mmCIF file of C-alpha atoms in Angstrom:
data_model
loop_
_atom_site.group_PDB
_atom_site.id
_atom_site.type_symbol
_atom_site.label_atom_id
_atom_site.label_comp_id
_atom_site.label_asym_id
_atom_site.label_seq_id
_atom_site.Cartn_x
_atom_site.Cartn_y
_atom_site.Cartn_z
ATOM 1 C CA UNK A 1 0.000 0.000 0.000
ATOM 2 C CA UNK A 2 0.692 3.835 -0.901
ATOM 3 C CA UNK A 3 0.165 6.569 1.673
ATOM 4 C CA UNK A 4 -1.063 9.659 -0.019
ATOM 5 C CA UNK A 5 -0.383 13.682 1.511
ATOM 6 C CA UNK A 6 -2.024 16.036 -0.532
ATOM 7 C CA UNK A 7 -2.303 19.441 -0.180
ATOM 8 C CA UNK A 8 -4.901 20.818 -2.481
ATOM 9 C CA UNK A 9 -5.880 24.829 -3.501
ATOM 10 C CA UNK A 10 -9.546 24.501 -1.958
ATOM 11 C CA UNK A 11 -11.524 24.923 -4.998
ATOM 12 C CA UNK A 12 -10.004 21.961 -6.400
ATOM 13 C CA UNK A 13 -10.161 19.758 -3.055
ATOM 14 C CA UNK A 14 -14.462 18.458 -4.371
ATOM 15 C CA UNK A 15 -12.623 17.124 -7.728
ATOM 16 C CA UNK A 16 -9.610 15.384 -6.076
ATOM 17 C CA UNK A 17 -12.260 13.561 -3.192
ATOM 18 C CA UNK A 18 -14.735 12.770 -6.180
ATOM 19 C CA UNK A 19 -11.504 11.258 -8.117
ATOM 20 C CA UNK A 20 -9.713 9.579 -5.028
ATOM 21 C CA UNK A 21 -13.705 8.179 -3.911
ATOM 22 C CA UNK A 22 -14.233 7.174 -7.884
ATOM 23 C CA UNK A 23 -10.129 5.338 -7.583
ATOM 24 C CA UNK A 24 -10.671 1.444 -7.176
ATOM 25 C CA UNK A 25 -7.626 0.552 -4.992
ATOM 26 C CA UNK A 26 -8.073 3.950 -2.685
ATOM 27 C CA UNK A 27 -9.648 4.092 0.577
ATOM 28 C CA UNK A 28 -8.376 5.750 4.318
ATOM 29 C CA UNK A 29 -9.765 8.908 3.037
ATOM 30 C CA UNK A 30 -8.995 11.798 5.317
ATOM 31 C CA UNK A 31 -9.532 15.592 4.507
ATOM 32 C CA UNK A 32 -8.708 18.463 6.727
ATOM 33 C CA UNK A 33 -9.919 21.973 5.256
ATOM 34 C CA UNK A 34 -7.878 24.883 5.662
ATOM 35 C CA UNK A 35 -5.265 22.275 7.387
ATOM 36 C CA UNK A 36 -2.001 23.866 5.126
ATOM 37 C CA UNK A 37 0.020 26.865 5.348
ATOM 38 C CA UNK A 38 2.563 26.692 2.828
ATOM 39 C CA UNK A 39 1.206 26.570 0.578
ATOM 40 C CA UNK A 40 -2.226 26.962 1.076
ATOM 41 C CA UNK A 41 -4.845 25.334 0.739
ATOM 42 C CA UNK A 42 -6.805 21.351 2.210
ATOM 43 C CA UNK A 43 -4.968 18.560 3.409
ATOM 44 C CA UNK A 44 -6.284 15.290 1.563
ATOM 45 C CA UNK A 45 -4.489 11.625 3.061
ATOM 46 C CA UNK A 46 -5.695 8.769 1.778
ATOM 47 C CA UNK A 47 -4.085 5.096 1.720
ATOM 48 C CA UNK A 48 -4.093 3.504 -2.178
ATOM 49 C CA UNK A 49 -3.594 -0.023 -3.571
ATOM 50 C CA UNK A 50 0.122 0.142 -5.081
ATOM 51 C CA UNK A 51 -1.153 -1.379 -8.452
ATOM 52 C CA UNK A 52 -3.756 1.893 -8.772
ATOM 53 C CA UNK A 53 -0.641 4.279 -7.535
ATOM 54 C CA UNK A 54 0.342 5.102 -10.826
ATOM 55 C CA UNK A 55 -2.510 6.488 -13.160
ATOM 56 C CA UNK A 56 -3.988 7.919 -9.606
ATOM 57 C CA UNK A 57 -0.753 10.224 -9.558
ATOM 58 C CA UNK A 58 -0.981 10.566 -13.501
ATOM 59 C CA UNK A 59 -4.424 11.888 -12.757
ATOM 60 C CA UNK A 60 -3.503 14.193 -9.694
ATOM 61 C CA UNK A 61 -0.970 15.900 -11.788
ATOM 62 C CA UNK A 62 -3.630 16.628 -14.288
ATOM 63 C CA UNK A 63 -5.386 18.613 -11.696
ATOM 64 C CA UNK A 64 -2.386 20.308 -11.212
ATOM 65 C CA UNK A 65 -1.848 19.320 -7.881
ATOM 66 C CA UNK A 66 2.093 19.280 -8.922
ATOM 67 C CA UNK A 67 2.611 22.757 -9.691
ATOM 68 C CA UNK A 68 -0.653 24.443 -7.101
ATOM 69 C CA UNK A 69 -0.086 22.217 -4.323
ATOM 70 C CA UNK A 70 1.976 18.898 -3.258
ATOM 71 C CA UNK A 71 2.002 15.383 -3.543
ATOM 72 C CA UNK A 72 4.114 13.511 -1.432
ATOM 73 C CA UNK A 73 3.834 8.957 -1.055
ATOM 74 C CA UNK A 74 5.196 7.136 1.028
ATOM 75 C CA UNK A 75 5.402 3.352 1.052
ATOM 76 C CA UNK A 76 3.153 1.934 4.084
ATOM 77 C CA UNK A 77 5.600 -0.840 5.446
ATOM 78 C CA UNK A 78 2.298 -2.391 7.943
ATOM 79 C CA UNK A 79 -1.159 -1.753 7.183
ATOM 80 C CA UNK A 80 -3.651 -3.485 9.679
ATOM 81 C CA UNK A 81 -6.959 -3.089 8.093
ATOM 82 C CA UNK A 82 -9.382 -4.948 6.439
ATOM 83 C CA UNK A 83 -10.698 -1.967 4.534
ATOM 84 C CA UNK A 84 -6.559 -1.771 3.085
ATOM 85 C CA UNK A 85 -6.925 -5.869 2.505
ATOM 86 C CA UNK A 86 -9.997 -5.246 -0.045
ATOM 87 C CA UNK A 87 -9.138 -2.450 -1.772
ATOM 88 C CA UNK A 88 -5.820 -4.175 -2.650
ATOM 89 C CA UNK A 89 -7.939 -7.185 -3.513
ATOM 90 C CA UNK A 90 -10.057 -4.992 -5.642
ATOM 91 C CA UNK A 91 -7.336 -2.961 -7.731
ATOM 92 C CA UNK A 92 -6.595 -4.911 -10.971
ATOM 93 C CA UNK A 93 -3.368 -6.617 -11.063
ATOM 94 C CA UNK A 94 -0.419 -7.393 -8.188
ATOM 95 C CA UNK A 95 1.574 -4.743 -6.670
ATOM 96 C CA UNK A 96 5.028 -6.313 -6.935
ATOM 97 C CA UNK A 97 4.073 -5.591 -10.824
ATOM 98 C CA UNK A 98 3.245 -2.026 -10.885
ATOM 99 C CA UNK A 99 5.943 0.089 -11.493
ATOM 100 C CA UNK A 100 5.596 3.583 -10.361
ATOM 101 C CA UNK A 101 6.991 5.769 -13.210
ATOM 102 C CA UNK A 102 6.585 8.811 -11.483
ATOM 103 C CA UNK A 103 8.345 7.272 -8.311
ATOM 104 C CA UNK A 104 11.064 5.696 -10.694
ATOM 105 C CA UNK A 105 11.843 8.931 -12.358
ATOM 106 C CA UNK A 106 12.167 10.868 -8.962
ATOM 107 C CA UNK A 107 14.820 7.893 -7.860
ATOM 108 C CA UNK A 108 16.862 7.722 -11.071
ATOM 109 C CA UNK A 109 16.877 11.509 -11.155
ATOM 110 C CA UNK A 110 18.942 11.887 -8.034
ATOM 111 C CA UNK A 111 20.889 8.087 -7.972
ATOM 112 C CA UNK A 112 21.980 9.885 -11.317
ATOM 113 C CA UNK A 113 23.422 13.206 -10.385
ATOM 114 C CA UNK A 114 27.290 14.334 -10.857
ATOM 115 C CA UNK A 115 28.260 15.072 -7.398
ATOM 116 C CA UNK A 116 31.162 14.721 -4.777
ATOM 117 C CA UNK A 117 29.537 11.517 -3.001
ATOM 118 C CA UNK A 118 28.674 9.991 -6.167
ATOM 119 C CA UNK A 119 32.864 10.157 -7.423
ATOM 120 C CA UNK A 120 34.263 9.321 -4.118
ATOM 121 C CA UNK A 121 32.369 6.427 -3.909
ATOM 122 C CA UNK A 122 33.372 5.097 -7.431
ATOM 123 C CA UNK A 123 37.090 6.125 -7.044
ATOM 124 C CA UNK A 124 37.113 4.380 -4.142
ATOM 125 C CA UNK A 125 35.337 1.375 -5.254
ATOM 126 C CA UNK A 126 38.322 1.256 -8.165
ATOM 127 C CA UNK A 127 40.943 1.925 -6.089
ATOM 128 C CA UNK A 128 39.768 -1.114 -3.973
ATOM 129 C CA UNK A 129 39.373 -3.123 -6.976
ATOM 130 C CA UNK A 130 42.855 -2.079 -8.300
ATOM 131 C CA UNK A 131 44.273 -4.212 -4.746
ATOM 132 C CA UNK A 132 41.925 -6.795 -5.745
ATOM 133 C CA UNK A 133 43.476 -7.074 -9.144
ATOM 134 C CA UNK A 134 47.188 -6.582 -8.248
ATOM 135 C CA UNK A 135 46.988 -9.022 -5.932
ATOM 136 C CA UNK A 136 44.494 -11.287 -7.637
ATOM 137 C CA UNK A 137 42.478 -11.228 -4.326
ATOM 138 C CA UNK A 138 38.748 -12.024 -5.301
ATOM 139 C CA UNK A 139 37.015 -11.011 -2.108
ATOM 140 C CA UNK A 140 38.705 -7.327 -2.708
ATOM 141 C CA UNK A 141 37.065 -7.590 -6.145
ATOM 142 C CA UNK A 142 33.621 -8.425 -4.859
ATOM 143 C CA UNK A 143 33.822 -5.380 -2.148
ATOM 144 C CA UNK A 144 34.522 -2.825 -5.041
ATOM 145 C CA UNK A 145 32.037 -3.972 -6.810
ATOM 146 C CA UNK A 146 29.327 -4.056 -3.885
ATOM 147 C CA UNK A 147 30.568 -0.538 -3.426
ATOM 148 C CA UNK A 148 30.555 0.862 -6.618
ATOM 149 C CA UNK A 149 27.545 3.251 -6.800
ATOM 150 C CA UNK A 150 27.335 3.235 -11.131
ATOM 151 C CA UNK A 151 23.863 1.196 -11.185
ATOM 152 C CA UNK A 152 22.300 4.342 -10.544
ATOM 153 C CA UNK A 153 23.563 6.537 -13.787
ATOM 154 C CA UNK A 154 22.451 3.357 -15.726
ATOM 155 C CA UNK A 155 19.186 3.364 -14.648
ATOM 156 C CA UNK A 156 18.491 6.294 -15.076
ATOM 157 C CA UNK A 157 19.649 6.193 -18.774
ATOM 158 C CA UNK A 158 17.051 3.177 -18.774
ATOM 159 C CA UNK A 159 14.000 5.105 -17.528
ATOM 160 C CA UNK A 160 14.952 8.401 -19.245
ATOM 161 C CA UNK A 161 15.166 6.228 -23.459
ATOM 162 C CA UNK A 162 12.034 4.779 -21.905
ATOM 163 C CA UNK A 163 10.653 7.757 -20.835
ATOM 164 C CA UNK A 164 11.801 9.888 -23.409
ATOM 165 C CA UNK A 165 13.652 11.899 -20.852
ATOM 166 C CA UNK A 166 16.823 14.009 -22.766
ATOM 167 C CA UNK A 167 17.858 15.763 -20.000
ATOM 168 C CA UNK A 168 17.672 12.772 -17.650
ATOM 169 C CA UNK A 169 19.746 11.028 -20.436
ATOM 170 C CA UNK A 170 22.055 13.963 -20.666
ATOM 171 C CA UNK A 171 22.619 13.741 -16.411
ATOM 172 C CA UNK A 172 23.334 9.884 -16.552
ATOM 173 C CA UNK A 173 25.724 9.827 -19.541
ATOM 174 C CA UNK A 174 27.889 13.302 -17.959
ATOM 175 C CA UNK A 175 27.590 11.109 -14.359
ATOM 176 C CA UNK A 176 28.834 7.809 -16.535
ATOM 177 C CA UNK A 177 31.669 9.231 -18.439
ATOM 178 C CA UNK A 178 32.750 12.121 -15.603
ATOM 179 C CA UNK A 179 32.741 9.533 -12.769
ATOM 180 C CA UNK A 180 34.630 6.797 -14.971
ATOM 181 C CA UNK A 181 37.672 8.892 -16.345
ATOM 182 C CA UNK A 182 38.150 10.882 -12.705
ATOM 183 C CA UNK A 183 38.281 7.531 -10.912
ATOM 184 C CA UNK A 184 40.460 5.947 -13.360
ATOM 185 C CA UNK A 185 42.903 9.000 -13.460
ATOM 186 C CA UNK A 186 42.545 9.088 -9.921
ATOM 187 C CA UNK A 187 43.195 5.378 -9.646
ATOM 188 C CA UNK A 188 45.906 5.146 -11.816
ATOM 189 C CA UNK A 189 47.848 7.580 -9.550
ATOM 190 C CA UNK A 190 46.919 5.459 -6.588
ATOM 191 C CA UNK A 191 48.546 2.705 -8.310
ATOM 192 C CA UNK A 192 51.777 4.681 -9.266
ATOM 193 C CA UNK A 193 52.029 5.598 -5.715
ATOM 194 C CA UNK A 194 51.469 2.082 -4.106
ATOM 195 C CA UNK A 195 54.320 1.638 -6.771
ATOM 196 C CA UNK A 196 56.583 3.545 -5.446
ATOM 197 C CA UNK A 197 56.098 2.452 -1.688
ATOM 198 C CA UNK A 198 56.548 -1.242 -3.164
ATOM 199 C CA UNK A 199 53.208 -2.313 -2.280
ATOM 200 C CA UNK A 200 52.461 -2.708 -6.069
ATOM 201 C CA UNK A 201 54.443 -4.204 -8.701
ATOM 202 C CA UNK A 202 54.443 -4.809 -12.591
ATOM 203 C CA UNK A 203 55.418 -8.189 -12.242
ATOM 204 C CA UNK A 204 52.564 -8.511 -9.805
ATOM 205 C CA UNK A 205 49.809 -7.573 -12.984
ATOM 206 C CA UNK A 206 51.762 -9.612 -15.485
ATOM 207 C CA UNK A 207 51.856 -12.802 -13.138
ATOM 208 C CA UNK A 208 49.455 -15.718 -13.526
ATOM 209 C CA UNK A 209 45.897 -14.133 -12.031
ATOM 210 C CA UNK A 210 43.687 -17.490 -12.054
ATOM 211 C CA UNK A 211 41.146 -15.218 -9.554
ATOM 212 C CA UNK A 212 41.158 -11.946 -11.790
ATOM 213 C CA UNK A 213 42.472 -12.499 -15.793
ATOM 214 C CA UNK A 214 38.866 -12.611 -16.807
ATOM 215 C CA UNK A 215 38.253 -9.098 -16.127
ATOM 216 C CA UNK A 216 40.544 -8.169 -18.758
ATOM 217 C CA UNK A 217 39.542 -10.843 -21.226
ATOM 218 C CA UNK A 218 35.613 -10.107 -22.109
ATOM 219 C CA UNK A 219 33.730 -12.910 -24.133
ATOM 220 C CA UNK A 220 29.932 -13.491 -24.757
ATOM 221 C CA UNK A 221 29.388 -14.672 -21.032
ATOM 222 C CA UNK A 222 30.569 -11.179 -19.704
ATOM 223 C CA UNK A 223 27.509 -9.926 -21.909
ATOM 224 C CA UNK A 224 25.121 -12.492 -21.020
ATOM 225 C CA UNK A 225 25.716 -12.215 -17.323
ATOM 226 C CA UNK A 226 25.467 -8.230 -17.995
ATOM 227 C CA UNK A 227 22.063 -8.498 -19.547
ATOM 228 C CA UNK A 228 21.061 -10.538 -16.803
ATOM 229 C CA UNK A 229 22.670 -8.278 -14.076
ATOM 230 C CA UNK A 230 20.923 -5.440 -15.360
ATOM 231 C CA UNK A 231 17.285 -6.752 -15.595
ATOM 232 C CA UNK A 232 17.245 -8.288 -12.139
ATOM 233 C CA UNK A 233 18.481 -4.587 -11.103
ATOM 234 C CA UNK A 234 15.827 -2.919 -13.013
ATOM 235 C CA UNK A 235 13.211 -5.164 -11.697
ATOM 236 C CA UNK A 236 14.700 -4.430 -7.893
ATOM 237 C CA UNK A 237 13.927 -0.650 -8.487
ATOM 238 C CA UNK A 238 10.650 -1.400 -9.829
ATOM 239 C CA UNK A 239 9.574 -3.392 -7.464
ATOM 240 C CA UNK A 240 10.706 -1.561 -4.453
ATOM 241 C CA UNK A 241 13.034 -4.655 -3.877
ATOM 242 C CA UNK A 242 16.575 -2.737 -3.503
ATOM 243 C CA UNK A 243 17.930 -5.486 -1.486
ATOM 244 C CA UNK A 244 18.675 -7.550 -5.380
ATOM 245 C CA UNK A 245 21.128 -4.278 -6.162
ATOM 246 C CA UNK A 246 23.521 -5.792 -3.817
ATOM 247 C CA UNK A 247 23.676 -9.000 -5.883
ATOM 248 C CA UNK A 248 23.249 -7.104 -9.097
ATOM 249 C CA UNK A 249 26.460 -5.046 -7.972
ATOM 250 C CA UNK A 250 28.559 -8.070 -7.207
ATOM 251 C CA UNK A 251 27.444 -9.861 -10.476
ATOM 252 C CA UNK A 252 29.391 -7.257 -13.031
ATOM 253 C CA UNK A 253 32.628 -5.976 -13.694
ATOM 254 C CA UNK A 254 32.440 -2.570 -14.392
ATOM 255 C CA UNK A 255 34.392 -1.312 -11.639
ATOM 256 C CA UNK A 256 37.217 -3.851 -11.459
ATOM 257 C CA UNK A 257 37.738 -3.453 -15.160
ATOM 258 C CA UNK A 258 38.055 0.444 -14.729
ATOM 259 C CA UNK A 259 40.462 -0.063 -12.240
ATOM 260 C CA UNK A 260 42.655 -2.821 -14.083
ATOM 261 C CA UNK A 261 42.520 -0.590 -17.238
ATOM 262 C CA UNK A 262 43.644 2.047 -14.624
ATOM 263 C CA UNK A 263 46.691 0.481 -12.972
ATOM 264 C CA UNK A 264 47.463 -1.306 -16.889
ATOM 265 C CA UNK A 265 47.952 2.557 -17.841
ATOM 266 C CA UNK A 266 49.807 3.671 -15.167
ATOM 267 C CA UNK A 267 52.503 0.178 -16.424
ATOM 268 C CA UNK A 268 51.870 0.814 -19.608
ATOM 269 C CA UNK A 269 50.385 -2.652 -20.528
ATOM 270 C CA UNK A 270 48.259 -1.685 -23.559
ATOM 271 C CA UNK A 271 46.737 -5.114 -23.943
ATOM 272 C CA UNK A 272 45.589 -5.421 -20.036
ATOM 273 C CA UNK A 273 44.273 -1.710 -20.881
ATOM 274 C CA UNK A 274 42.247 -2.161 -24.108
ATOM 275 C CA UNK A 275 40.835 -5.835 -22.704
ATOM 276 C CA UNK A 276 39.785 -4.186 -19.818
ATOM 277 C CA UNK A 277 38.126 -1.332 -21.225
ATOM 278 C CA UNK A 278 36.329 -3.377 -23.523
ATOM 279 C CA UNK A 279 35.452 -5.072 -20.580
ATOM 280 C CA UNK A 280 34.047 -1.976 -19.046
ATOM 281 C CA UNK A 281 32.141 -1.398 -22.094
ATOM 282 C CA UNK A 282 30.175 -4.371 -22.640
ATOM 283 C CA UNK A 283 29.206 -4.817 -19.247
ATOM 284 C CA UNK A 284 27.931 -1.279 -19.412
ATOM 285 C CA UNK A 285 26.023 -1.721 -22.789
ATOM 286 C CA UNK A 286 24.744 -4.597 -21.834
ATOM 287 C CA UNK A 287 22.834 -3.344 -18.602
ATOM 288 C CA UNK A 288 21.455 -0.303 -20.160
ATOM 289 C CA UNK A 289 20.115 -2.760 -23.141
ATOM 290 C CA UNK A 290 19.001 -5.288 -20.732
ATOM 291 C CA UNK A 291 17.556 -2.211 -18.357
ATOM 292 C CA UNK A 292 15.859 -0.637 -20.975
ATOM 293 C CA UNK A 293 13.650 -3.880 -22.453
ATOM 294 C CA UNK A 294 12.651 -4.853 -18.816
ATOM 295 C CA UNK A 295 11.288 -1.350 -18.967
ATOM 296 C CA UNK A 296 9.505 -1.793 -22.088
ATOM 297 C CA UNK A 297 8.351 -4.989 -21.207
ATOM 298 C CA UNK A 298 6.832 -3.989 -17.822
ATOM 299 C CA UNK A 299 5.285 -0.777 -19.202
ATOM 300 C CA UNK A 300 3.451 -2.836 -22.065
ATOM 301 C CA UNK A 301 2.323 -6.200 -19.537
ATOM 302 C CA UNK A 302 0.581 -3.678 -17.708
ATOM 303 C CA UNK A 303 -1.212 -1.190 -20.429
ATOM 304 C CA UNK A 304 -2.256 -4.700 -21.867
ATOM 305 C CA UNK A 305 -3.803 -5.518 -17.914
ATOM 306 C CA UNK A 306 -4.776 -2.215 -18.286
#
């Protein structure tokens, strides 16, 4: 279940009771006149079926709620009520299903922004994953990658070609390709200065890696387990299920190929460097193809329940 806050100008609070009243899925139906300050207006609340969430908010903005008012959900973690029970029971459809568009757009928009929290993490996701892959330690590789924050650029470049969304496109491709290059520049010095302490070593990235040579050699199964990487994350965001992104993290090697391309530049080992970047680049292309059809999928299962 969706909790609902509206505040609504007071000539438009008789259409938004007659539409939440006339909303199979809705019911907890509270309204407090007069109750908001800033800005103005009635208080609405109201409780709603998470399969009828999205064309309810479709319809809300359409009364302009967005722009003359607010609308604010929240996800309802315990609802004891038999009144909540039916009018999940009676809004078409299952709520792990619905995706809320609105709700997904909000999330990618700010997963997706350029900012100093968003590089740190990913430089220092790749500079863990450069230890990882000088010292062909596997368990450093899977902590890089569970840190690695990139999932959320990609998903928003899913929802925004869905979506039609340029300039949510435009924000996840400048976070992509910023956050990339400064943490591999950034991570390539790292590894010339673990270099020169002696903790790294170019005999140590040319020995036998049994743990870490594939991220530097792609084939078709880095794809495959790309695609399926990035529609079990997609799902997870959709469904309100972030728990999978964990697993979806530790399932591709974007980050640990960044940071072997990295520390391959900083040697000078052109072949590590262009495996690993094509690496990089198919794991990347194929989450954002995989991302995107999930997407399209969902958005066309449920205009067909529709």
């Amino acid at each position: 279940m969706l909790h609902l806050r509206l505040i609504v100008p007071a000539d438009r609070t008789d259409d938004v009771v007659r539409l939440l009243e006339g909303t199979v899925g809705a019911t907890h139906l509270i309204v407090m006149p007069g109750a908001a300050r800033e800005p103005a207006g009635d208080v609405v609340l109201c409780d709603v079926a998470r399969e009828a969430g999205d064309g309810l908010l479709g319809e809300l903005r359409a009364l302009g709620l967005d722009e003359h008012g607010s609308i604010a959900v929240d996800d309802i973690g315990l609802s004891l009520s038999k009144r909540a029970d039916r009018a999940e029971a009676e809004a078409p459809g299952e709520g792990a299903d619905a995706v809320l568009w609105e709700h997904l757009t909000d999330a990618t928009h700010e997963e997706s922004t350029l900012s100093v929290t968003f590089l740190a993490f990913l430089t220092i996701a790749t500079m863990i994953a450069a230890c990882g892959v000088v010292l062909d330690n596997a368990v450093l590789i899977v902590g890089a990658m569970a840190v690695g924050p990139e999932f959320g650029p990609l998903a928003g470049l899913c929802t925004a070609l869905v979506r039609r969304a340029p300039r949510l496109a435009g924000r996840s491709a400048v976070a992509l390709v910023v956050g990339f290059v400064v943490a591999m520049v950034l991570t390539t010095g790292f590894s010339v200065l673990m270099d020169t302490v002696g903790l790294f070593g170019k005999e140590m990235l040319d020995a036998d890696r049994p743990n870490t040579d594939f991220i530097w050699k792609p084939d078709m199964f880095s794809f495959v387990v790309a695609v399926l990487a990035g529609i079990a994350g997609t799902l997870s965001l959709t469904s309100a299920k972030s728990g999978a992104l964990v697993g979806v993290a530790i399932s591709v090697t974007t980050v640990p190929a960044a940071a072997n391309a990295a520390v391959a530049l900083g040697y000078g080992e052109v072949e590590q460097m262009v495996g690993s970047s094509e690496q990089l680049l198919l794991n990347l292309a194929g989450i954002v193809v995989a991302g995107t059809l999930t997407l399209l999928v969902q958005r066309w299962l449920w205009a067909r329940r529709g």
